[in-house]
Amino acid sequence: MKMKLANLAVALSFGIAAAAANAQDAKPGDAAAGQKKADMCIGCHGIPGYQASFPEVYKVPKIAGQNGKYIVAALTGYKKGERKHPSMRGIAGSLSDQDMADLAVYFEQLGKSGDGEQAKPADASPPPEVAKLLAQANCASCHGANFSTPIDPSYPKLAGQYPDYLYAALKAYQTDHNAVLGRSNAIMMGMARPFKHAEIKALAQYIATLPGDLKTVAQSRFR
């Protein structure tokens, strides 16, 4: 029994060391390499307005122009199971740290290409009821006053994102004990949970009207 436990401890130590070595081996992302690895992404994220059908129906997020550091954080969350989405977890689970870094740089730079949707003109100030919700949620403290300049690049840009995706993402932070839905992030869970679904929908709809860098760049094979 002691021998088995010792062997298990060695195996676990080796696995942890190997994971740490792989993380250290990851080099800064390369956009050209990311483009070659993006085939698994563009079937959803390369089609403007494309809708996911499981586990909920909503438009898949615009990721061209998104902060690369956030893309890595999101993929890591799916890989670890902190974000529950069967398709994304399966894809992220197949990626190395280097793959994530390359894809992140590729999609961040893709938003600067001039292709895809053009930035929308700024809408008027939010209605009073939405302004009250924004103040209560204090979203700008992390995502920036214009929701397009987060205080840290590991946080996402939100302005101009699809409203139904924003709504689904906020609901996910309110969801527990579900095998295919839910996100575990202490800050976002604390922010989202006090709100009713109608309130987070109003927040999502307003933020989606704001001008920003996010877009979906159609791939040539889908045009």
Short mmCIF file of C-alpha atoms in Angstrom, two decimals:
data_model
loop_
_atom_site.label_atom_id
_atom_site.label_comp_id
_atom_site.label_asym_id
_atom_site.label_seq_id
_atom_site.Cartn_x
_atom_site.Cartn_y
_atom_site.Cartn_z
CA MET A 1 0.00 0.00 0.00
CA LYS A 2 2.81 2.36 0.93
CA MET A 3 4.55 1.54 -2.33
CA LYS A 4 1.38 2.35 -4.30
CA LEU A 5 0.98 5.67 -2.51
CA ALA A 6 4.62 6.50 -3.13
CA ASN A 7 4.23 5.69 -6.83
CA LEU A 8 1.10 7.85 -7.00
CA ALA A 9 2.91 10.75 -5.34
CA VAL A 10 5.76 10.45 -7.85
CA ALA A 11 3.31 10.34 -10.76
CA LEU A 12 1.45 13.40 -9.50
CA SER A 13 4.70 15.28 -8.96
CA PHE A 14 5.83 14.39 -12.47
CA GLY A 15 2.53 15.56 -13.93
CA ILE A 16 2.67 18.88 -12.09
CA ALA A 17 6.28 19.40 -13.13
CA ALA A 18 5.45 18.57 -16.76
CA ALA A 19 2.56 21.02 -16.77
CA ALA A 20 4.78 23.74 -15.32
CA ALA A 21 7.45 22.99 -17.92
CA ASN A 22 4.94 23.23 -20.75
CA ALA A 23 3.73 26.59 -19.45
CA GLN A 24 7.31 27.85 -19.22
CA ASP A 25 8.06 26.60 -22.73
CA ALA A 26 5.26 28.72 -24.21
CA LYS A 27 6.72 31.62 -26.16
CA PRO A 28 5.01 34.94 -26.95
CA GLY A 29 2.13 34.41 -29.33
CA ASP A 30 2.68 34.44 -33.07
CA ALA A 31 -0.18 35.71 -35.24
CA ALA A 32 0.94 33.78 -38.34
CA ALA A 33 1.02 30.56 -36.34
CA GLY A 34 -2.35 31.43 -34.82
CA GLN A 35 -3.91 31.84 -38.24
CA LYS A 36 -2.86 28.31 -39.14
CA LYS A 37 -4.42 27.00 -35.92
CA ALA A 38 -7.70 28.91 -36.22
CA ASP A 39 -9.60 26.42 -38.39
CA MET A 40 -11.39 25.02 -35.33
CA CYS A 41 -12.48 28.56 -34.39
CA ILE A 42 -13.66 30.11 -37.63
CA GLY A 43 -16.56 27.70 -38.16
CA CYS A 44 -18.38 29.68 -35.46
CA HIS A 45 -16.41 32.86 -34.80
CA GLY A 46 -15.70 33.51 -38.48
CA ILE A 47 -19.35 33.78 -39.55
CA PRO A 48 -21.04 37.10 -38.67
CA GLY A 49 -24.20 36.52 -36.66
CA TYR A 50 -23.65 32.77 -36.29
CA GLN A 51 -25.75 31.29 -33.49
CA ALA A 52 -24.82 28.55 -31.09
CA SER A 53 -27.63 26.06 -30.52
CA PHE A 54 -26.41 24.18 -27.43
CA PRO A 55 -26.66 24.50 -24.51
CA GLU A 56 -28.45 27.80 -25.27
CA VAL A 57 -29.27 29.66 -28.47
CA TYR A 58 -27.32 32.92 -28.79
CA LYS A 59 -24.83 34.50 -31.18
CA VAL A 60 -21.29 33.34 -30.57
CA PRO A 61 -19.16 36.25 -29.38
CA LYS A 62 -17.16 38.55 -31.58
CA ILE A 63 -13.52 37.84 -30.76
CA ALA A 64 -11.60 39.72 -33.47
CA GLY A 65 -10.23 42.82 -31.72
CA GLN A 66 -10.63 41.32 -28.26
CA ASN A 67 -7.76 41.56 -25.78
CA GLY A 68 -5.39 38.67 -26.41
CA LYS A 69 -4.69 38.19 -22.71
CA TYR A 70 -8.42 37.82 -22.10
CA ILE A 71 -8.75 35.24 -24.90
CA VAL A 72 -6.05 33.17 -23.18
CA ALA A 73 -7.82 33.57 -19.83
CA ALA A 74 -11.15 32.48 -21.33
CA LEU A 75 -9.67 29.44 -23.07
CA THR A 76 -7.87 28.47 -19.87
CA GLY A 77 -11.17 28.75 -17.99
CA TYR A 78 -12.87 26.40 -20.44
CA LYS A 79 -9.96 23.97 -20.28
CA LYS A 80 -10.08 23.85 -16.47
CA GLY A 81 -13.86 23.57 -16.38
CA GLU A 82 -14.32 26.95 -14.69
CA ARG A 83 -16.45 27.82 -17.70
CA LYS A 84 -18.94 25.13 -18.60
CA HIS A 85 -19.64 24.87 -22.31
CA PRO A 86 -19.24 21.42 -23.88
CA SER A 87 -17.98 22.55 -27.29
CA MET A 88 -15.60 25.18 -25.96
CA ARG A 89 -14.28 22.89 -23.25
CA GLY A 90 -13.56 20.20 -25.83
CA ILE A 91 -11.72 22.65 -28.06
CA ALA A 92 -9.80 24.33 -25.25
CA GLY A 93 -8.83 20.96 -23.81
CA SER A 94 -6.98 20.16 -27.02
CA LEU A 95 -4.90 23.35 -26.93
CA SER A 96 -1.45 23.82 -25.47
CA ASP A 97 -0.39 27.07 -23.80
CA GLN A 98 1.45 27.94 -27.01
CA ASP A 99 -1.65 27.30 -29.12
CA MET A 100 -3.67 29.64 -26.89
CA ALA A 101 -1.01 32.35 -27.08
CA ASP A 102 -0.83 32.13 -30.88
CA LEU A 103 -4.62 32.17 -31.34
CA ALA A 104 -4.97 35.10 -28.94
CA VAL A 105 -2.50 37.27 -30.84
CA TYR A 106 -4.07 36.32 -34.16
CA PHE A 107 -7.60 37.28 -33.16
CA GLU A 108 -6.51 40.44 -31.35
CA GLN A 109 -4.72 41.67 -34.47
CA LEU A 110 -7.50 40.49 -36.77
CA GLY A 111 -9.72 43.18 -35.28
CA LYS A 112 -7.35 45.82 -36.65
CA SER A 113 -7.58 44.58 -40.24
CA GLY A 114 -10.32 46.93 -41.43
CA ASP A 115 -12.51 43.98 -42.42
CA GLY A 116 -15.71 43.11 -40.63
CA GLU A 117 -18.27 45.40 -39.04
CA GLN A 118 -17.53 49.07 -38.69
CA ALA A 119 -17.67 50.73 -35.29
CA LYS A 120 -21.11 52.05 -34.47
CA PRO A 121 -21.69 55.71 -33.65
CA ALA A 122 -22.09 56.37 -29.95
CA ASP A 123 -25.61 56.08 -28.67
CA ALA A 124 -27.18 58.57 -26.32
CA SER A 125 -26.69 58.29 -22.59
CA PRO A 126 -28.35 55.23 -21.07
CA PRO A 127 -31.96 55.50 -19.91
CA PRO A 128 -32.21 56.37 -16.21
CA GLU A 129 -33.13 52.83 -15.21
CA VAL A 130 -30.09 51.42 -17.05
CA ALA A 131 -27.81 54.13 -15.65
CA LYS A 132 -28.91 53.06 -12.17
CA LEU A 133 -28.08 49.42 -12.93
CA LEU A 134 -24.68 50.37 -14.35
CA ALA A 135 -23.89 52.33 -11.20
CA GLN A 136 -24.99 49.42 -9.00
CA ALA A 137 -22.96 46.86 -10.96
CA ASN A 138 -19.96 49.21 -11.23
CA CYS A 139 -18.97 47.56 -14.52
CA ALA A 140 -16.85 50.54 -15.58
CA SER A 141 -14.43 49.98 -12.69
CA CYS A 142 -13.01 46.96 -14.54
CA HIS A 143 -14.19 47.28 -18.15
CA GLY A 144 -13.54 51.00 -18.56
CA ALA A 145 -15.90 53.96 -18.76
CA ASN A 146 -16.57 53.24 -22.44
CA PHE A 147 -16.63 49.44 -21.90
CA SER A 148 -13.86 49.12 -24.48
CA THR A 149 -10.75 49.95 -22.41
CA PRO A 150 -10.52 47.49 -19.49
CA ILE A 151 -8.15 48.34 -16.67
CA ASP A 152 -6.32 45.06 -17.32
CA PRO A 153 -6.02 43.22 -20.66
CA SER A 154 -7.10 39.99 -18.98
CA TYR A 155 -10.58 41.55 -18.73
CA PRO A 156 -12.74 41.60 -21.87
CA LYS A 157 -13.83 44.49 -24.00
CA LEU A 158 -17.64 44.56 -23.95
CA ALA A 159 -18.75 47.50 -26.10
CA GLY A 160 -20.46 46.37 -29.30
CA GLN A 161 -20.60 42.71 -28.31
CA TYR A 162 -23.73 40.76 -29.27
CA PRO A 163 -26.39 41.48 -26.63
CA ASP A 164 -27.69 37.91 -26.45
CA TYR A 165 -24.16 36.63 -25.79
CA LEU A 166 -23.62 39.22 -23.04
CA TYR A 167 -26.93 38.19 -21.50
CA ALA A 168 -26.02 34.48 -21.64
CA ALA A 169 -22.59 35.17 -20.14
CA LEU A 170 -24.03 37.15 -17.23
CA LYS A 171 -26.62 34.46 -16.57
CA ALA A 172 -23.83 31.88 -16.50
CA TYR A 173 -22.31 33.64 -13.49
CA GLN A 174 -25.64 33.15 -11.72
CA THR A 175 -25.84 29.43 -12.46
CA ASP A 176 -24.89 26.60 -10.10
CA HIS A 177 -25.09 22.80 -10.22
CA ASN A 178 -25.49 22.56 -13.99
CA ALA A 179 -23.26 20.24 -16.02
CA VAL A 180 -23.29 22.33 -19.20
CA LEU A 181 -23.93 25.90 -18.01
CA GLY A 182 -22.18 28.17 -15.56
CA ARG A 183 -19.04 30.16 -14.92
CA SER A 184 -17.06 30.41 -11.68
CA ASN A 185 -15.35 33.75 -11.20
CA ALA A 186 -15.69 35.28 -7.76
CA ILE A 187 -15.77 38.90 -8.93
CA MET A 188 -18.27 38.34 -11.73
CA MET A 189 -20.43 36.03 -9.64
CA GLY A 190 -20.65 38.68 -6.94
CA MET A 191 -21.55 41.32 -9.51
CA ALA A 192 -24.16 39.36 -11.48
CA ARG A 193 -26.07 37.47 -8.81
CA PRO A 194 -27.99 40.37 -7.24
CA PHE A 195 -29.67 41.17 -10.59
CA LYS A 196 -32.86 39.80 -12.09
CA HIS A 197 -32.72 38.37 -15.61
CA ALA A 198 -34.64 41.36 -16.96
CA GLU A 199 -32.04 43.68 -15.44
CA ILE A 200 -29.01 41.92 -16.88
CA LYS A 201 -30.78 41.79 -20.24
CA ALA A 202 -31.21 45.59 -20.09
CA LEU A 203 -27.51 45.98 -19.27
CA ALA A 204 -26.52 43.70 -22.14
CA GLN A 205 -28.72 45.47 -24.65
CA TYR A 206 -27.30 48.88 -23.75
CA ILE A 207 -23.62 47.83 -23.76
CA ALA A 208 -24.13 46.18 -27.15
CA THR A 209 -25.11 49.56 -28.67
CA LEU A 210 -21.79 51.19 -27.75
CA PRO A 211 -18.98 51.68 -30.27
CA GLY A 212 -16.00 49.39 -29.81
CA ASP A 213 -13.24 47.33 -31.38
CA LEU A 214 -14.99 43.97 -31.45
CA LYS A 215 -16.01 42.45 -34.75
CA THR A 216 -16.48 39.22 -36.62
CA VAL A 217 -14.23 39.00 -39.66
CA ALA A 218 -15.72 36.65 -42.23
CA GLN A 219 -13.21 34.14 -43.55
CA SER A 220 -12.80 33.95 -47.31
CA ARG A 221 -14.21 30.42 -47.47
CA PHE A 222 -17.45 31.66 -45.88
CA ARG A 223 -17.91 34.87 -47.86
#
